[in-house]
PDB file of C-alpha atoms in Angstrom:
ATOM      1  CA  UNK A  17      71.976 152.898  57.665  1.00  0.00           C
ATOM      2  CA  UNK A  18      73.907 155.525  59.029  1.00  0.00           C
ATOM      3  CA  UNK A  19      73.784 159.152  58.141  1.00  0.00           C
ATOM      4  CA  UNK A  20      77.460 159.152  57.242  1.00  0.00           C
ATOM      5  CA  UNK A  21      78.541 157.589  54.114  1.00  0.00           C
ATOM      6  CA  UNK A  22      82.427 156.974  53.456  1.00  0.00           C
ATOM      7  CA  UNK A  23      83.326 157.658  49.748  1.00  0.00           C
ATOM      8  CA  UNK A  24      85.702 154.551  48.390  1.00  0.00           C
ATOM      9  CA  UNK A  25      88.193 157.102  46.874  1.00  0.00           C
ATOM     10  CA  UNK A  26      91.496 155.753  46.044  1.00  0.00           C
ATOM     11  CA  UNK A  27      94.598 157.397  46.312  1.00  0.00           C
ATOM     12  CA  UNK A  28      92.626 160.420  48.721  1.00  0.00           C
ATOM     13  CA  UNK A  29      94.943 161.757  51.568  1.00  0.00           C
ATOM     14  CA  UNK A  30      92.639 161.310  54.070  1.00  0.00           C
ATOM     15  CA  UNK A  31      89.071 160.131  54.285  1.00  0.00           C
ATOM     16  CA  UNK A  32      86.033 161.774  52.296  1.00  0.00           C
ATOM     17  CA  UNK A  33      82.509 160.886  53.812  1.00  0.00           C
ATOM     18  CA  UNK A  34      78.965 163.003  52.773  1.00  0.00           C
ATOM     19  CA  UNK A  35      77.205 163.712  56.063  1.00  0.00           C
ATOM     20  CA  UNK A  36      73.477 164.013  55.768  1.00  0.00           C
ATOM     21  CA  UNK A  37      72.683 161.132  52.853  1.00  0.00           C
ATOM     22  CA  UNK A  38      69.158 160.161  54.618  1.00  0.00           C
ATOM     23  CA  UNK A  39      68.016 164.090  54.679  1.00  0.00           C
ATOM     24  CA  UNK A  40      67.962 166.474  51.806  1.00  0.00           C
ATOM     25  CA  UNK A  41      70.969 168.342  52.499  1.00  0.00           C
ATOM     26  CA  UNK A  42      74.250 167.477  52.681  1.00  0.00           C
ATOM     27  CA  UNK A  43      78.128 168.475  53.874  1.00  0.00           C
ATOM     28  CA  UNK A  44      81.022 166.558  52.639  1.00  0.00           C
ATOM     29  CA  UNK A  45      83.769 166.580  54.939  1.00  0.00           C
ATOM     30  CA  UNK A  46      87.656 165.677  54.262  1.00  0.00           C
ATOM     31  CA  UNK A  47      89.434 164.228  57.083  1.00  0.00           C
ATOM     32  CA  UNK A  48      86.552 164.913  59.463  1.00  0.00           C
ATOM     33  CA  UNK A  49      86.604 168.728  58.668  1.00  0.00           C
ATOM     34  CA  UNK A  50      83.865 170.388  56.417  1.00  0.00           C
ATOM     35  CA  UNK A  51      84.522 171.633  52.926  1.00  0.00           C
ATOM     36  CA  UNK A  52      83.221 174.461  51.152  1.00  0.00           C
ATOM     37  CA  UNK A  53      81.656 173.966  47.880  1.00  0.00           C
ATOM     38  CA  UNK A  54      84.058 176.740  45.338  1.00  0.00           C
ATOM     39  CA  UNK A  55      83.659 176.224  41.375  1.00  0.00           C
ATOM     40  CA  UNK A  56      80.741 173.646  41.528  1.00  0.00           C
ATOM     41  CA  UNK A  57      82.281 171.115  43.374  1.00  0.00           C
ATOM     42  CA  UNK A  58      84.485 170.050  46.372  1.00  0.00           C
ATOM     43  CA  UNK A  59      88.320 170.032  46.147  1.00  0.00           C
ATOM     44  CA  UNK A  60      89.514 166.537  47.465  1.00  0.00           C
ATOM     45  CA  UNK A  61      93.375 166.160  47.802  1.00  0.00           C
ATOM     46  CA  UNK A  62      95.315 163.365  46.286  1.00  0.00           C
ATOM     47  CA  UNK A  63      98.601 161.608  47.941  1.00  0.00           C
ATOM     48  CA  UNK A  64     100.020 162.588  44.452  1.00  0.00           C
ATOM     49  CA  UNK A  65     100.062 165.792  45.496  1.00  0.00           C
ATOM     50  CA  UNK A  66      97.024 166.888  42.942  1.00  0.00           C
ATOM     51  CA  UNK A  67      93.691 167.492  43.857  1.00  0.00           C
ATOM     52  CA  UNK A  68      90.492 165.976  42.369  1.00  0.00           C
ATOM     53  CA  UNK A  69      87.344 167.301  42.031  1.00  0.00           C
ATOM     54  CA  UNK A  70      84.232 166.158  43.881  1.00  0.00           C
ATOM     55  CA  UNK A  71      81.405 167.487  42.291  1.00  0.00           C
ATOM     56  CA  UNK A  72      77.436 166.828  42.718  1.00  0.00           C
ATOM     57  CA  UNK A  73      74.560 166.368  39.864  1.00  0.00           C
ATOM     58  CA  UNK A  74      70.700 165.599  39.924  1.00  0.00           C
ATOM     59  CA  UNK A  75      67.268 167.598  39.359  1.00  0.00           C
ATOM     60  CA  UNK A  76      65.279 165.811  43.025  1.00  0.00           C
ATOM     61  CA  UNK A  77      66.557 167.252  46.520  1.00  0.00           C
ATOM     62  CA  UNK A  78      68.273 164.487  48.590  1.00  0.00           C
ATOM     63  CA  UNK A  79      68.668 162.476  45.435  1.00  0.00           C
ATOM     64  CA  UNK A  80      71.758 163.454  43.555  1.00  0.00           C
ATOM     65  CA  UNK A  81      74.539 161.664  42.438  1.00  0.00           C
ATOM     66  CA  UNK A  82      78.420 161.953  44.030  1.00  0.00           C
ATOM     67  CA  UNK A  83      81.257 162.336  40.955  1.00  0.00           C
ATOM     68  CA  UNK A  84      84.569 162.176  41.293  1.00  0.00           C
ATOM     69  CA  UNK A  85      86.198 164.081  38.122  1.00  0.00           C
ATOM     70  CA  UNK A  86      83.110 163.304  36.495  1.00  0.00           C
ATOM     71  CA  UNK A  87      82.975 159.254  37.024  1.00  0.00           C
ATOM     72  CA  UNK A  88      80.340 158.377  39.185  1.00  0.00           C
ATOM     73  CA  UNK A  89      81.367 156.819  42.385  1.00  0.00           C
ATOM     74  CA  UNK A  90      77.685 157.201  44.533  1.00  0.00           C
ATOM     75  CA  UNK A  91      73.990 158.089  44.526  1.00  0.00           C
ATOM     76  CA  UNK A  92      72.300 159.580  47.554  1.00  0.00           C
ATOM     77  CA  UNK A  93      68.762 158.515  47.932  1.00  0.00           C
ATOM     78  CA  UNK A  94      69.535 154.927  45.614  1.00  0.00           C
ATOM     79  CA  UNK A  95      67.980 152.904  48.339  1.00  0.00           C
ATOM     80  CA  UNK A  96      64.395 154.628  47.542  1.00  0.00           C
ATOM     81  CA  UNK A  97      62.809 153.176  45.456  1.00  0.00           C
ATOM     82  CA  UNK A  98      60.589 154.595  42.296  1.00  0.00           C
ATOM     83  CA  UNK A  99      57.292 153.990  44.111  1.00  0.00           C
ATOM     84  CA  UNK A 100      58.397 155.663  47.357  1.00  0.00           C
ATOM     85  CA  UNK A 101      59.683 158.500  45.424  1.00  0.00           C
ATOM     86  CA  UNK A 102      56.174 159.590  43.944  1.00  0.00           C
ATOM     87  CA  UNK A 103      54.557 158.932  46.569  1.00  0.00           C
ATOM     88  CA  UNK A 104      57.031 162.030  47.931  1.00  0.00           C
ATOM     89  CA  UNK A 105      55.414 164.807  45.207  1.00  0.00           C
ATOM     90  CA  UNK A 106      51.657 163.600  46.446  1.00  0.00           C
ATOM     91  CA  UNK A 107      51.264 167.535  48.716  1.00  0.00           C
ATOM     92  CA  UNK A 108      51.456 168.856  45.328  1.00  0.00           C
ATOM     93  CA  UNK A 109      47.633 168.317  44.965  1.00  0.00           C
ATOM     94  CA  UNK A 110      47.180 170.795  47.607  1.00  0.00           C
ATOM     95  CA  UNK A 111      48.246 173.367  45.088  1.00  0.00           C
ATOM     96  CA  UNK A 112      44.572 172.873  43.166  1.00  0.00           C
ATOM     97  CA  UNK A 113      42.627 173.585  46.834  1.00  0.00           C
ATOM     98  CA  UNK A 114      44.438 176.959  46.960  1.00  0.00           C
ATOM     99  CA  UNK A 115      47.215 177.790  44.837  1.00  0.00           C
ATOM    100  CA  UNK A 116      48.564 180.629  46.632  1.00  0.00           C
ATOM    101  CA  UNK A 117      48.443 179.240  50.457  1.00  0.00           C
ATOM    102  CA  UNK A 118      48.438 175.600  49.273  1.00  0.00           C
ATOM    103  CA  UNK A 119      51.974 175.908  47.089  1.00  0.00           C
ATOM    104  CA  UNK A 120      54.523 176.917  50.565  1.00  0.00           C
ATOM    105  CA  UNK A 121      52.557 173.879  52.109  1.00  0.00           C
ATOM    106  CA  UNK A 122      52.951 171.320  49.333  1.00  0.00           C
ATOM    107  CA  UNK A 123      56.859 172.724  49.860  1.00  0.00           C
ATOM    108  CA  UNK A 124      57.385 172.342  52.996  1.00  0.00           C
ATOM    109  CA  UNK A 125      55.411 168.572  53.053  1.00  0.00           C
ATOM    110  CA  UNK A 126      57.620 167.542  49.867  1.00  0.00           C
ATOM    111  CA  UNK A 127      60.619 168.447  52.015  1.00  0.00           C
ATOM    112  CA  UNK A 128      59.265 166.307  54.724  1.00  0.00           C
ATOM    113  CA  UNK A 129      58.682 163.519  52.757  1.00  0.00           C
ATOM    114  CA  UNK A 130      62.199 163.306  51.386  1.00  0.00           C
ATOM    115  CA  UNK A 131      63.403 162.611  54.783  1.00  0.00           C
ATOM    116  CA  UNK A 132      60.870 160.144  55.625  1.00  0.00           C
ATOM    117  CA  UNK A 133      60.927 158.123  52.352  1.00  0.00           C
ATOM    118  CA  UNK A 134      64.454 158.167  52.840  1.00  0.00           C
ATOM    119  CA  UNK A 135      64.909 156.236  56.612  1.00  0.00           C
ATOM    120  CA  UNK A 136      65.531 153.070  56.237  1.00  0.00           C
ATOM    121  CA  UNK A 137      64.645 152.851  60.116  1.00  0.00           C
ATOM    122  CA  UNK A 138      61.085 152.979  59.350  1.00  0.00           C
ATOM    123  CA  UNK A 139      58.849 150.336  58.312  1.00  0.00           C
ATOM    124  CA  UNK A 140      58.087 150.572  54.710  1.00  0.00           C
ATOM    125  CA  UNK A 141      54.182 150.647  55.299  1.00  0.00           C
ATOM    126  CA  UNK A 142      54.626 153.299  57.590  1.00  0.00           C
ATOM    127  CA  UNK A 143      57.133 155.023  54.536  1.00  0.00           C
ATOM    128  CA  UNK A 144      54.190 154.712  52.098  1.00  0.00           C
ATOM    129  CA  UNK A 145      51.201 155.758  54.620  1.00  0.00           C
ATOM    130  CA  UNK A 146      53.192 159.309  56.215  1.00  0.00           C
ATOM    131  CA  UNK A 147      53.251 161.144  52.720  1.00  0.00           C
ATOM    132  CA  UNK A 148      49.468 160.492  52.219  1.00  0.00           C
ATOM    133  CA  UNK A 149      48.429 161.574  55.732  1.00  0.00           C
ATOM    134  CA  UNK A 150      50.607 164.624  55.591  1.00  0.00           C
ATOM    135  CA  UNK A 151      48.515 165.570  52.214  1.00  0.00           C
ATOM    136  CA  UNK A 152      45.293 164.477  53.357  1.00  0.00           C
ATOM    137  CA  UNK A 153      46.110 166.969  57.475  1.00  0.00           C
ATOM    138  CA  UNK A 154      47.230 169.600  54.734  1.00  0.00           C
ATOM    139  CA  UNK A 155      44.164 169.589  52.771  1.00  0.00           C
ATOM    140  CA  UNK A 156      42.256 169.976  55.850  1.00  0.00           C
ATOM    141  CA  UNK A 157      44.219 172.838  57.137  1.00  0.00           C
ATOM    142  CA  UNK A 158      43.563 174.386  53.885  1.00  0.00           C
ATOM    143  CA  UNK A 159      39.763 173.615  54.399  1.00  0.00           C
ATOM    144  CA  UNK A 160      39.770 175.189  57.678  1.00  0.00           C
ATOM    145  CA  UNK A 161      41.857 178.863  56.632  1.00  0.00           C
ATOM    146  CA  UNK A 162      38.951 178.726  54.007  1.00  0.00           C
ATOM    147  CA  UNK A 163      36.514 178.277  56.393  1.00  0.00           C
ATOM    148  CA  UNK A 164      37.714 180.657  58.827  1.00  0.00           C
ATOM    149  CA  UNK A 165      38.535 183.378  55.912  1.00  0.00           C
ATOM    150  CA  UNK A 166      35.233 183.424  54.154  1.00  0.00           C
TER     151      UNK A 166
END
């Protein structure tokens, strides 16, 4: 799968694609230039002469859905599936070993986890197993700033 995804839009003048779909951000370029995001969504012109609006929704980073004047048209992150995706919120944990040091790790490791639930490059064992190891080397580090701090 390709980090690129073309958006079937018909009647666009040129060619919409989201760059970024297998990471947690995103651009979406028009005609293979990059378009700012202005009044909560992207301004995609028509060969009618109008413009339609491109416009993003969805709670999980790396996981929203693509509208096009509010009709659905694709969903970033839809090859994950609902297993994979918990598996993603698993540093969390590390919030109850220390809240205040443990919360900008958890961060930081969901962030990480997005991207590698995400490739489809990567053996799904492998997909499942990286989350838990990332929590289980965080907890340690945690273990070890306690250690070193008391």
């Amino acid at each position: 799968m390709d980090n690129v995804q073309k958006l079937d839009i018909p009647g666009a003048r040129d060619t919409v694609e989201v760059d970024g779909v297998l990471g947690v951000f995103y651009k979406v370029r028009v005609g293979g230039q990059v378009v700012k995001r202005t009044k909560g969504g992207w301004a995609v012109p028509m060969r009618s002469g109008t413009t339609s609006k491109l416009s993003s929704r969805g709670i999980l980073p790396g996981f929203q859905k693509i509208y096009l004047d509010d009709v659905p048209i694709y969903a970033i992150g839809a090859h994950v599936d609902t297993a994979l995706r918990v598996l993603m919120f698993v540093p969390f944990v590390l919030i109850f070993l220390n809240p205040i040091v443990g919360l900008p790790l958890a961060v930081i490791l969901f962030f990480m986890n997005v991207s590698v639930v995400k490739n489809p490059q990567m053996p799904r064992p492998v997909r499942i197993i990286l989350p838990v190891v990332n929590t289980l080397v965080g907890a340690l580090i945690l273990f070890l700033l306690a250690g070193l701090l008391a």
